[in-house]
Amino acid sequence: MSAALANLTYSSPLAERAAKQGWIKWAIAVTVALGAILEVIDMSIVNVALPHMQGNLGATLAEIGWVITGYSMANVVIIPLTAWLDERFGRKAYFIFSLIAFTIASILCGLATNLPMLIFARVLQGLGGGSMLGKAQSILFQTFSKAEQGAAQAAFGLSVIMGPAIGPTLGGYLTDALNWRWIFFINIPFGILAVILAMTFLPEDDPHRKQRATIDWAGIFLMTVGLASLQVILEEGQQDDWFDSRFICTMAVTSLVSLIVFVWWEFRVEHPAVDLRVLRYQSVAAGSAYSIILGAGLYGALFAIPIFAQNNLRFTAMQTGELLIPSAIASGVAMVLTGKLIGRFGPRVLIAAGSLVTAGVMFSLATINPDTSSEELFWPLVFRGLGSAMMFLPLSIATLGSLPKHEIPAASGFYNLTRQLGGSLGIAILTTMLSRREATHRAALVERVSPLSHEAMHRVEALTGFFQKLGSSAHDAQFRAFSAIDQILTGQAALKSFDDLFTYVGIAFIVTLPLILLLGRGGNKEAAAEAH
């Protein structure tokens, strides 16, 4: 048991005994990982239930989308504030409060009788959940020695990587078997368990900790306005046709001005709400930049695969969730192995290997066609899970592992924010890309269907004859033939747009490889010495 743990005070006999036996830190790891996975699952669990919510609450498609947008906005606002809130209220007290807030908000979501109540509850849930995600990683870095960081961060990484795959599967099952309200009620027993574990195993807060004399209200306000506006742009931009919308333009100006003033103010004020000075560490600056790319590529691709499976392969929501399970399992296995290998090879080598594996998977997915089966997607998705784990865990170590422990909460909050924004950015870009590339490919394909094209006219004549045999008149048969051709063109254009999407993501991972050279080594020399 480390000297740091030996000097901590615990609140129960069980925790005292665990500390003496040396497994208290693993009890802490399970506690914070449970909180993190609850938050991450709830980011994606609602996706498959949106149509049911829409019908039950009498909302439009645009209105029901705010169930996701509200949660995401709350997440990105609260994550960078976790270090400040932790210092002001205490690590244990704040983490337990976040768990309780998340659980109560889940109950309110399940009991919502109208859309405004549901959106309000989702915002509260996002505030509690984002706090848990922001604190989980910093607690692990502050609890474990450098020699043990690989295994400790694997517990956190499992939550973040497996959550998006588990969410849609669990959401589909609960919605089909019970109803959409149970995607929120399922959080109650696990939330209560997490609160009990946190009360039992997290060390008591230092009653003599130094509290800041002033609250940076200006910084909090500017950051909230800037990040919330940015998240609205990313969530609603494609639907509102981006900058053709006055609303999106207004949000863009608001976000840009607020964030510029926020950065200026945080470097000027003595006690900032978000300590941006941690960016003076090269590992934090480079790691956060690469985290945006990682979030965009991994979450964006994971977002695209279910769309392809449901729209092109005609999978149900449940079948789509099951398609992602092997990837989640592969991520779990790889996370454990990566935790053991990181001390030997260093984080940068593993990140580079993971990037190349992921790029290869994207290029493989770029060959999909209408005849692609779930069996043919199995291995690409398994290797996607392996590549994700090989990047995620080492990147956390390289970014935060060599920092002084008192700097980790602020750096962890900023790093997790960049990954969250990267995911939103990736989904926004890839959604727009799918729409634009589909329109481009469709226009190119339509040009080939003309009276001068022998092949096209032969296909029209064959389909017309087929529909006439089914009893349609000559005019109706020809109309149905052209409608069938139109559907074929639309399907081919959509397929080509997915091919482009996966190709571009693969290229992005290769092009950004030089960023890895700017990352830190995560203190692995010290870790290796400590391990031996």
Coordinates of C-alpha atoms in Angstrom, one line a residue:
M1 CA 0.0 0.0 0.0
S2 CA 1.4 3.4 -1.0
A3 CA 2.4 6.0 1.6
A4 CA -0.2 8.4 0.1
L5 CA -3.0 6.0 0.8
A6 CA -1.8 5.1 4.2
N7 CA -2.1 8.8 5.3
L8 CA -5.7 9.1 4.1
T9 CA -8.8 9.0 6.4
Y10 CA -11.7 6.7 5.5
S11 CA -15.2 6.8 6.7
S12 CA -16.0 3.2 7.5
P13 CA -14.5 0.1 9.1
L14 CA -14.7 -1.7 5.7
A15 CA -12.7 1.0 4.0
E16 CA -10.1 1.0 6.8
R17 CA -9.7 -2.8 6.5
A18 CA -9.4 -2.4 2.7
A19 CA -6.7 0.2 3.1
K20 CA -4.7 -2.0 5.4
Q21 CA -5.1 -5.0 3.0
G22 CA -4.0 -2.8 0.0
W23 CA -7.1 -3.2 -2.2
I24 CA -8.8 0.1 -1.3
K25 CA -7.5 1.7 -4.5
W26 CA -9.2 -0.9 -6.6
A27 CA -12.5 -0.4 -4.7
I28 CA -12.1 3.3 -5.6
A29 CA -11.4 2.4 -9.2
V30 CA -14.6 0.3 -9.4
T31 CA -16.6 3.2 -7.8
V32 CA -15.5 5.9 -10.2
A33 CA -15.7 3.6 -13.2
L34 CA -19.3 2.8 -12.3
G35 CA -20.1 6.5 -12.2
A36 CA -18.3 7.1 -15.5
I37 CA -20.1 4.2 -17.4
L38 CA -23.5 5.4 -16.1
E39 CA -22.8 8.8 -17.7
V40 CA -21.4 7.5 -21.0
I41 CA -24.2 5.0 -21.5
D42 CA -26.8 7.7 -21.0
M43 CA -25.3 9.7 -23.8
S44 CA -26.4 7.1 -26.4
I45 CA -29.1 5.0 -24.7
V46 CA -31.8 7.5 -25.6
N47 CA -31.0 7.4 -29.4
V48 CA -33.1 4.3 -30.2
A49 CA -36.0 5.5 -28.0
L50 CA -36.4 8.9 -29.5
P51 CA -39.3 7.9 -31.9
H52 CA -41.2 6.4 -28.9
M53 CA -40.6 9.5 -26.9
Q54 CA -41.7 11.7 -29.8
G55 CA -45.0 9.8 -30.2
N56 CA -45.7 9.6 -26.5
L57 CA -45.0 13.3 -25.7
G58 CA -46.5 14.7 -28.9
A59 CA -43.2 16.3 -30.1
T60 CA -41.8 17.0 -33.5
L61 CA -38.5 15.5 -34.6
A62 CA -36.7 18.8 -34.1
E63 CA -38.2 19.2 -30.6
I64 CA -37.3 15.7 -29.4
G65 CA -33.7 16.3 -30.6
W66 CA -33.3 18.6 -27.6
V67 CA -33.4 15.6 -25.3
I68 CA -29.9 14.8 -26.7
T69 CA -28.8 18.4 -27.2
G70 CA -29.7 19.5 -23.6
Y71 CA -27.7 16.6 -22.1
S72 CA -24.7 17.3 -24.3
M73 CA -24.8 21.0 -23.5
A74 CA -24.8 20.3 -19.8
N75 CA -21.9 17.9 -20.2
V76 CA -19.6 20.3 -22.0
V77 CA -20.3 23.1 -19.6
I78 CA -19.7 21.2 -16.3
I79 CA -16.7 19.0 -17.3
P80 CA -14.1 21.9 -17.3
L81 CA -15.5 23.2 -14.0
T82 CA -15.0 20.0 -12.1
A83 CA -11.5 20.9 -10.8
W84 CA -12.8 24.2 -9.4
L85 CA -15.9 22.5 -7.8
D86 CA -13.7 19.8 -6.4
E87 CA -11.5 22.3 -4.7
R88 CA -14.3 24.3 -3.4
F89 CA -16.5 21.5 -2.0
G90 CA -14.2 18.6 -1.6
R91 CA -13.5 15.6 -3.9
K92 CA -15.7 13.1 -2.1
A93 CA -18.6 15.4 -1.3
Y94 CA -18.7 16.7 -4.8
F95 CA -18.5 13.2 -6.4
I96 CA -21.3 11.9 -4.2
F97 CA -23.4 14.9 -4.8
S98 CA -23.0 14.3 -8.6
L99 CA -24.1 10.7 -8.3
I100 CA -27.2 11.7 -6.3
A101 CA -28.0 14.5 -8.7
F102 CA -27.7 12.1 -11.7
T103 CA -29.9 9.5 -10.0
I104 CA -32.6 11.9 -9.0
A105 CA -32.5 13.5 -12.5
S106 CA -32.9 10.0 -14.0
I107 CA -36.1 9.5 -11.9
L108 CA -37.4 12.8 -13.2
C109 CA -36.7 11.9 -16.8
G110 CA -38.6 8.6 -16.4
L111 CA -41.6 10.4 -14.8
A112 CA -41.7 13.3 -17.3
T113 CA -45.2 13.9 -18.6
N114 CA -44.2 16.6 -21.2
L115 CA -41.3 17.6 -23.3
P116 CA -40.1 20.6 -21.3
M117 CA -40.0 18.6 -18.1
L118 CA -38.0 15.9 -19.9
I119 CA -35.5 18.4 -21.4
F120 CA -35.1 20.1 -18.0
A121 CA -34.4 16.7 -16.3
R122 CA -32.0 15.8 -19.0
V123 CA -30.0 19.0 -18.4
L124 CA -29.8 18.1 -14.7
Q125 CA -28.8 14.6 -15.6
G126 CA -26.1 16.0 -17.9
L127 CA -24.7 18.2 -15.2
G128 CA -24.5 15.4 -12.7
G129 CA -23.1 12.9 -15.3
G130 CA -20.5 15.3 -16.7
S131 CA -19.2 15.9 -13.2
M132 CA -18.8 12.2 -12.6
L133 CA -16.9 11.8 -15.9
G134 CA -14.7 14.7 -15.2
K135 CA -13.8 13.6 -11.7
A136 CA -13.4 9.8 -12.4
Q137 CA -10.1 10.1 -14.3
S138 CA -8.5 12.6 -12.0
I139 CA -9.4 10.5 -8.9
L140 CA -7.7 7.5 -10.5
F141 CA -4.5 9.5 -11.3
Q142 CA -4.4 10.9 -7.8
T143 CA -5.0 7.5 -6.2
F144 CA -2.6 5.2 -8.1
S145 CA 1.1 5.3 -8.5
K146 CA 2.7 5.8 -11.9
A147 CA 3.5 2.1 -12.1
E148 CA -0.2 1.2 -11.7
Q149 CA -1.7 3.9 -13.9
G150 CA -2.0 1.6 -16.9
A151 CA -4.3 -0.9 -15.1
A152 CA -6.2 2.0 -13.3
Q153 CA -6.9 4.0 -16.4
A154 CA -8.0 0.7 -18.1
A155 CA -11.0 0.7 -15.7
F156 CA -11.9 4.2 -16.8
G157 CA -11.2 3.5 -20.5
L158 CA -13.6 0.5 -20.4
S159 CA -16.4 2.8 -19.3
V160 CA -15.8 5.4 -22.0
I161 CA -15.2 3.1 -24.9
M162 CA -17.8 0.3 -24.1
G163 CA -20.5 2.8 -23.0
P164 CA -21.4 4.0 -26.5
A165 CA -21.7 0.4 -27.7
I166 CA -23.7 -0.8 -24.7
G167 CA -26.1 2.1 -24.7
P168 CA -28.0 1.5 -28.0
T169 CA -28.3 -2.3 -27.2
L170 CA -29.6 -1.7 -23.7
G171 CA -31.9 1.1 -24.9
G172 CA -33.4 -1.0 -27.7
Y173 CA -34.0 -3.9 -25.3
L174 CA -35.6 -1.8 -22.6
T175 CA -37.8 0.1 -25.0
D176 CA -39.0 -3.0 -26.8
A177 CA -39.5 -5.1 -23.7
L178 CA -40.9 -2.4 -21.4
N179 CA -41.1 1.2 -22.5
W180 CA -38.8 4.2 -23.0
R181 CA -39.1 5.4 -19.4
W182 CA -37.1 2.4 -18.3
I183 CA -34.0 3.6 -20.1
F184 CA -33.9 6.1 -17.2
F185 CA -35.3 4.0 -14.4
I186 CA -32.5 1.5 -15.0
N187 CA -30.0 4.0 -13.6
I188 CA -31.7 4.0 -10.1
P189 CA -30.3 0.8 -8.6
F190 CA -26.8 1.4 -10.1
G191 CA -26.8 5.0 -9.0
I192 CA -27.7 4.0 -5.4
L193 CA -25.0 1.3 -5.5
A194 CA -22.4 3.9 -6.7
V195 CA -23.4 6.3 -3.9
I196 CA -23.0 3.6 -1.3
L197 CA -19.6 2.6 -2.7
A198 CA -18.4 6.2 -2.8
M199 CA -19.5 6.9 0.8
T200 CA -17.8 3.7 1.9
F201 CA -14.5 3.8 0.0
L202 CA -13.6 7.3 -1.1
P203 CA -11.3 8.9 1.4
E204 CA -12.6 11.8 3.6
D205 CA -12.0 15.3 2.3
D206 CA -9.3 17.3 4.0
P207 CA -11.2 19.7 6.4
H208 CA -8.3 22.1 6.2
R209 CA -8.1 22.3 2.4
K210 CA -7.6 25.8 1.1
Q211 CA -10.7 27.3 -0.5
R212 CA -10.7 30.1 -2.9
A213 CA -11.8 33.4 -1.5
T214 CA -13.7 34.5 -4.6
I215 CA -15.9 32.9 -7.2
D216 CA -15.1 33.5 -10.8
W217 CA -18.6 34.3 -11.8
A218 CA -17.6 36.1 -15.0
G219 CA -15.5 33.1 -16.2
I220 CA -18.3 30.7 -15.4
F221 CA -20.8 32.8 -17.3
L222 CA -18.6 33.3 -20.4
M223 CA -17.7 29.6 -20.5
T224 CA -21.3 28.5 -20.1
V225 CA -22.5 30.8 -22.9
G226 CA -19.6 29.9 -25.2
L227 CA -19.6 26.1 -24.8
A228 CA -23.4 25.8 -24.7
S229 CA -23.7 27.9 -27.9
L230 CA -21.0 25.8 -29.6
Q231 CA -22.8 22.5 -28.6
V232 CA -26.1 23.8 -30.1
I233 CA -24.3 24.6 -33.3
L234 CA -22.8 21.1 -33.5
E235 CA -26.1 19.4 -32.6
E236 CA -28.5 21.5 -34.7
G237 CA -26.3 22.8 -37.5
Q238 CA -27.0 20.1 -40.1
Q239 CA -30.7 20.1 -39.5
D240 CA -30.8 23.9 -39.8
D241 CA -28.6 23.9 -42.9
W242 CA -25.7 25.5 -41.0
F243 CA -24.9 29.1 -41.7
D244 CA -27.9 29.6 -44.0
S245 CA -29.8 29.7 -40.7
R246 CA -29.9 33.0 -38.8
F247 CA -30.2 31.1 -35.6
I248 CA -27.0 29.1 -36.2
C249 CA -25.1 32.3 -37.3
T250 CA -26.2 34.0 -34.0
M251 CA -25.0 31.0 -32.0
A252 CA -21.7 31.0 -33.9
V253 CA -21.0 34.7 -33.2
T254 CA -22.1 34.3 -29.5
S255 CA -19.9 31.3 -29.0
L256 CA -16.8 32.8 -30.7
V257 CA -17.0 36.1 -28.8
S258 CA -17.8 34.4 -25.5
L259 CA -14.9 31.9 -25.7
I260 CA -12.3 34.5 -26.8
V261 CA -13.2 36.8 -23.9
F262 CA -13.3 33.7 -21.6
V263 CA -9.8 32.7 -22.5
W264 CA -8.5 36.3 -22.1
W265 CA -10.3 36.6 -18.7
E266 CA -9.1 33.2 -17.3
F267 CA -5.5 34.1 -17.9
R268 CA -6.1 37.5 -16.3
V269 CA -8.0 36.6 -13.1
E270 CA -6.1 35.4 -10.0
H271 CA -8.4 32.4 -9.2
P272 CA -9.9 31.2 -12.6
A273 CA -12.9 28.9 -12.7
V274 CA -11.0 26.9 -15.3
D275 CA -7.2 26.9 -15.0
L276 CA -6.1 27.1 -18.6
R277 CA -2.5 27.5 -17.4
V278 CA -2.2 23.7 -17.5
L279 CA -1.8 24.2 -21.2
R280 CA 1.8 25.3 -20.5
Y281 CA 2.6 21.6 -20.3
Q282 CA 3.3 20.4 -23.8
S283 CA 1.8 17.0 -23.1
V284 CA -1.6 18.5 -22.1
A285 CA -1.7 20.8 -25.1
A286 CA -0.7 18.1 -27.6
G287 CA -2.8 15.4 -25.9
S288 CA -5.9 17.6 -25.9
A289 CA -5.5 18.5 -29.5
Y290 CA -5.1 14.8 -30.4
S291 CA -8.1 14.0 -28.2
I292 CA -10.3 16.1 -30.4
I293 CA -9.2 14.0 -33.4
L294 CA -9.7 10.8 -31.4
G295 CA -13.1 11.7 -30.3
A296 CA -14.2 12.9 -33.8
G297 CA -12.9 9.8 -35.5
L298 CA -14.0 7.1 -33.0
Y299 CA -17.4 8.5 -32.0
G300 CA -18.1 9.8 -35.5
A301 CA -17.4 6.4 -37.0
L302 CA -19.4 4.6 -34.3
F303 CA -22.2 7.0 -35.1
A304 CA -22.1 6.2 -38.8
I305 CA -22.0 2.4 -38.5
P306 CA -25.5 2.0 -36.9
I307 CA -27.0 4.4 -39.5
F308 CA -25.5 2.3 -42.3
A309 CA -26.8 -1.0 -40.6
Q310 CA -30.3 0.3 -40.2
N311 CA -30.7 2.3 -43.5
N312 CA -28.8 0.0 -45.9
L313 CA -28.8 -3.4 -44.2
R314 CA -32.3 -3.0 -42.8
F315 CA -31.2 -4.0 -39.3
T316 CA -33.5 -3.3 -36.3
A317 CA -32.3 -1.2 -33.4
M318 CA -31.8 -4.4 -31.4
Q319 CA -29.8 -6.1 -34.2
T320 CA -27.7 -3.0 -34.6
G321 CA -26.8 -3.0 -30.9
E322 CA -25.9 -6.6 -31.1
L323 CA -23.6 -5.8 -34.1
L324 CA -21.6 -3.5 -31.8
I325 CA -21.2 -6.0 -28.9
P326 CA -18.1 -7.8 -30.3
S327 CA -16.4 -4.4 -30.7
A328 CA -17.1 -3.5 -27.1
I329 CA -15.8 -6.9 -25.9
A330 CA -12.6 -6.5 -28.0
S331 CA -12.1 -3.0 -26.5
G332 CA -12.4 -4.5 -23.0
V333 CA -9.8 -7.2 -23.7
A334 CA -7.5 -4.8 -25.5
M335 CA -7.8 -2.3 -22.6
V336 CA -6.5 -4.8 -20.1
L337 CA -3.6 -5.9 -22.4
T338 CA -2.7 -2.3 -23.2
G339 CA -2.5 -1.5 -19.5
K340 CA 0.2 -4.2 -19.2
L341 CA 2.1 -3.2 -22.4
I342 CA 2.2 0.6 -21.8
G343 CA 5.1 0.4 -19.4
R344 CA 7.2 -1.7 -21.8
F345 CA 6.6 0.2 -25.1
G346 CA 5.5 3.6 -23.9
P347 CA 2.3 5.4 -24.9
R348 CA 3.4 6.9 -28.2
V349 CA 4.2 3.6 -29.8
L350 CA 0.8 2.2 -28.8
I351 CA -1.0 5.3 -30.0
A352 CA 0.7 5.1 -33.4
A353 CA -0.1 1.4 -33.6
G354 CA -3.7 2.0 -32.7
S355 CA -4.0 4.8 -35.2
L356 CA -2.7 2.6 -38.0
V357 CA -5.1 -0.3 -37.0
T358 CA -8.0 2.1 -36.9
A359 CA -7.1 3.6 -40.3
G360 CA -6.9 0.1 -41.8
V361 CA -10.4 -0.6 -40.4
M362 CA -11.8 2.6 -41.9
F363 CA -10.4 1.7 -45.3
S364 CA -11.8 -1.8 -45.0
L365 CA -15.3 -0.4 -44.1
A366 CA -15.0 1.9 -47.2
T367 CA -15.5 -1.3 -49.3
I368 CA -19.0 -2.1 -47.9
N369 CA -21.8 -2.7 -50.4
P370 CA -25.5 -3.7 -50.3
D371 CA -24.6 -7.3 -50.0
T372 CA -22.4 -6.8 -46.9
S373 CA -23.5 -9.0 -44.1
S374 CA -23.2 -8.8 -40.3
E375 CA -20.6 -11.6 -40.5
E376 CA -18.4 -9.5 -42.9
L377 CA -18.6 -6.6 -40.5
F378 CA -17.6 -8.7 -37.5
W379 CA -13.8 -8.5 -37.9
P380 CA -13.6 -4.9 -38.9
L381 CA -15.6 -3.9 -35.8
V382 CA -13.5 -6.2 -33.6
F383 CA -10.3 -4.5 -34.8
R384 CA -12.0 -1.1 -34.4
G385 CA -12.4 -2.0 -30.7
L386 CA -8.8 -3.1 -30.5
G387 CA -7.5 0.1 -32.2
S388 CA -9.7 2.3 -29.9
A389 CA -8.3 0.8 -26.8
M390 CA -4.7 1.1 -28.1
M391 CA -5.2 4.8 -28.5
F392 CA -7.5 5.8 -25.7
L393 CA -5.6 4.5 -22.7
P394 CA -2.0 5.5 -23.8
L395 CA -3.3 8.9 -24.8
S396 CA -4.6 9.5 -21.3
I397 CA -1.3 8.4 -19.8
A398 CA 0.8 10.5 -22.2
T399 CA -1.3 13.6 -21.6
L400 CA -1.7 13.4 -17.8
G401 CA 0.7 10.8 -16.4
S402 CA 3.7 13.0 -15.9
L403 CA 1.9 16.0 -14.4
P404 CA 2.2 17.0 -10.7
K405 CA -0.8 15.5 -8.9
H406 CA -2.2 18.9 -7.9
E407 CA -2.4 19.9 -11.6
I408 CA -4.2 16.7 -12.7
P409 CA -7.9 17.8 -11.8
A410 CA -7.7 20.9 -14.0
A411 CA -5.8 19.1 -16.8
S412 CA -8.1 16.1 -16.7
G413 CA -11.2 18.3 -17.0
F414 CA -9.8 20.1 -20.0
Y415 CA -8.7 16.9 -21.6
N416 CA -12.1 15.2 -21.2
L417 CA -13.8 18.3 -22.5
T418 CA -11.8 18.1 -25.8
R419 CA -12.7 14.5 -26.3
Q420 CA -16.4 15.3 -25.7
L421 CA -16.3 18.2 -28.1
G422 CA -14.3 16.1 -30.6
G423 CA -17.1 13.5 -30.6
S424 CA -19.7 16.2 -31.2
L425 CA -17.6 17.8 -33.9
G426 CA -17.0 14.5 -35.6
I427 CA -20.7 13.6 -35.6
A428 CA -21.6 17.0 -36.9
I429 CA -19.0 16.9 -39.7
L430 CA -19.7 13.3 -40.7
T431 CA -23.5 13.9 -40.7
T432 CA -23.0 16.9 -43.0
M433 CA -20.6 14.9 -45.1
L434 CA -23.0 12.1 -45.6
S435 CA -25.7 14.5 -46.8
R436 CA -23.5 16.5 -49.1
R437 CA -21.6 13.5 -50.6
E438 CA -24.9 11.6 -51.1
A439 CA -26.3 14.6 -53.1
T440 CA -23.1 14.8 -55.1
H441 CA -23.0 11.1 -56.0
R442 CA -26.8 11.1 -56.8
A443 CA -26.3 14.0 -59.2
A444 CA -23.5 12.1 -60.9
L445 CA -25.5 8.9 -61.2
V446 CA -28.6 10.7 -62.5
E447 CA -26.6 12.1 -65.4
R448 CA -26.1 8.5 -66.6
V449 CA -29.8 7.8 -66.7
S450 CA -30.9 9.4 -70.0
P451 CA -32.7 8.4 -73.2
L452 CA -29.3 8.1 -74.8
S453 CA -28.0 5.5 -72.3
H454 CA -28.7 2.1 -73.8
E455 CA -28.1 0.3 -70.5
A456 CA -30.4 2.7 -68.5
M457 CA -33.2 2.4 -71.1
H458 CA -32.9 -1.4 -71.1
R459 CA -33.3 -1.5 -67.3
V460 CA -36.4 0.8 -67.5
E461 CA -37.9 -1.4 -70.2
A462 CA -37.3 -4.6 -68.2
L463 CA -38.8 -3.1 -65.0
T464 CA -41.8 -1.8 -67.0
G465 CA -42.5 -5.2 -68.4
F466 CA -42.1 -6.7 -64.9
F467 CA -44.7 -4.3 -63.4
Q468 CA -47.1 -4.9 -66.4
K469 CA -47.0 -8.6 -65.7
L470 CA -48.1 -7.7 -62.1
G471 CA -51.2 -6.1 -63.6
S472 CA -50.2 -2.4 -63.9
S473 CA -51.2 -0.4 -66.9
A474 CA -48.5 0.6 -69.4
H475 CA -48.4 4.2 -67.9
D476 CA -48.4 3.0 -64.3
A477 CA -45.8 0.4 -65.0
Q478 CA -43.5 2.9 -66.6
F479 CA -44.0 5.3 -63.6
R480 CA -43.2 2.5 -61.2
A481 CA -40.1 1.5 -63.2
F482 CA -38.7 5.1 -63.0
S483 CA -39.6 5.2 -59.3
A484 CA -37.7 1.9 -58.8
I485 CA -34.7 3.3 -60.7
D486 CA -34.8 6.4 -58.5
Q487 CA -34.7 4.3 -55.4
I488 CA -31.8 2.3 -56.7
L489 CA -29.8 5.6 -57.5
T490 CA -30.6 6.9 -54.0
G491 CA -29.4 3.7 -52.4
Q492 CA -26.2 3.7 -54.4
A493 CA -25.5 7.3 -53.7
A494 CA -26.0 6.7 -50.0
L495 CA -23.6 3.8 -50.1
K496 CA -20.9 5.8 -51.9
S497 CA -21.3 8.6 -49.3
F498 CA -20.5 6.0 -46.5
D499 CA -17.5 4.8 -48.5
D500 CA -16.2 8.4 -48.7
L501 CA -16.9 9.0 -45.0
F502 CA -14.9 6.0 -43.8
T503 CA -12.1 6.8 -46.3
Y504 CA -11.8 10.3 -45.0
V505 CA -11.7 9.2 -41.3
G506 CA -8.9 6.7 -42.2
I507 CA -6.9 9.4 -43.9
A508 CA -7.4 11.8 -40.9
F509 CA -5.8 9.2 -38.5
I510 CA -2.8 8.8 -40.8
V511 CA -2.3 12.6 -41.5
T512 CA -2.4 13.4 -37.8
L513 CA 0.2 10.8 -36.8
P514 CA 3.0 13.5 -36.4
L515 CA 1.1 15.0 -33.5
I516 CA 2.0 11.9 -31.5
L517 CA 5.7 13.1 -31.4
L518 CA 4.5 16.1 -29.3
L519 CA 3.0 13.9 -26.6
G520 CA 4.6 13.1 -23.3
R521 CA 6.0 9.8 -22.2
G522 CA 3.6 9.6 -19.3
G523 CA 6.3 9.1 -16.7
N524 CA 6.8 5.5 -17.8
K525 CA 10.5 5.4 -17.1
E526 CA 9.7 6.2 -13.4
A527 CA 6.8 3.7 -13.6
A528 CA 9.0 1.0 -14.9
A529 CA 11.6 1.6 -12.1
E530 CA 8.9 1.7 -9.5
A531 CA 7.4 -1.6 -10.8
H532 CA 10.7 -3.3 -10.5

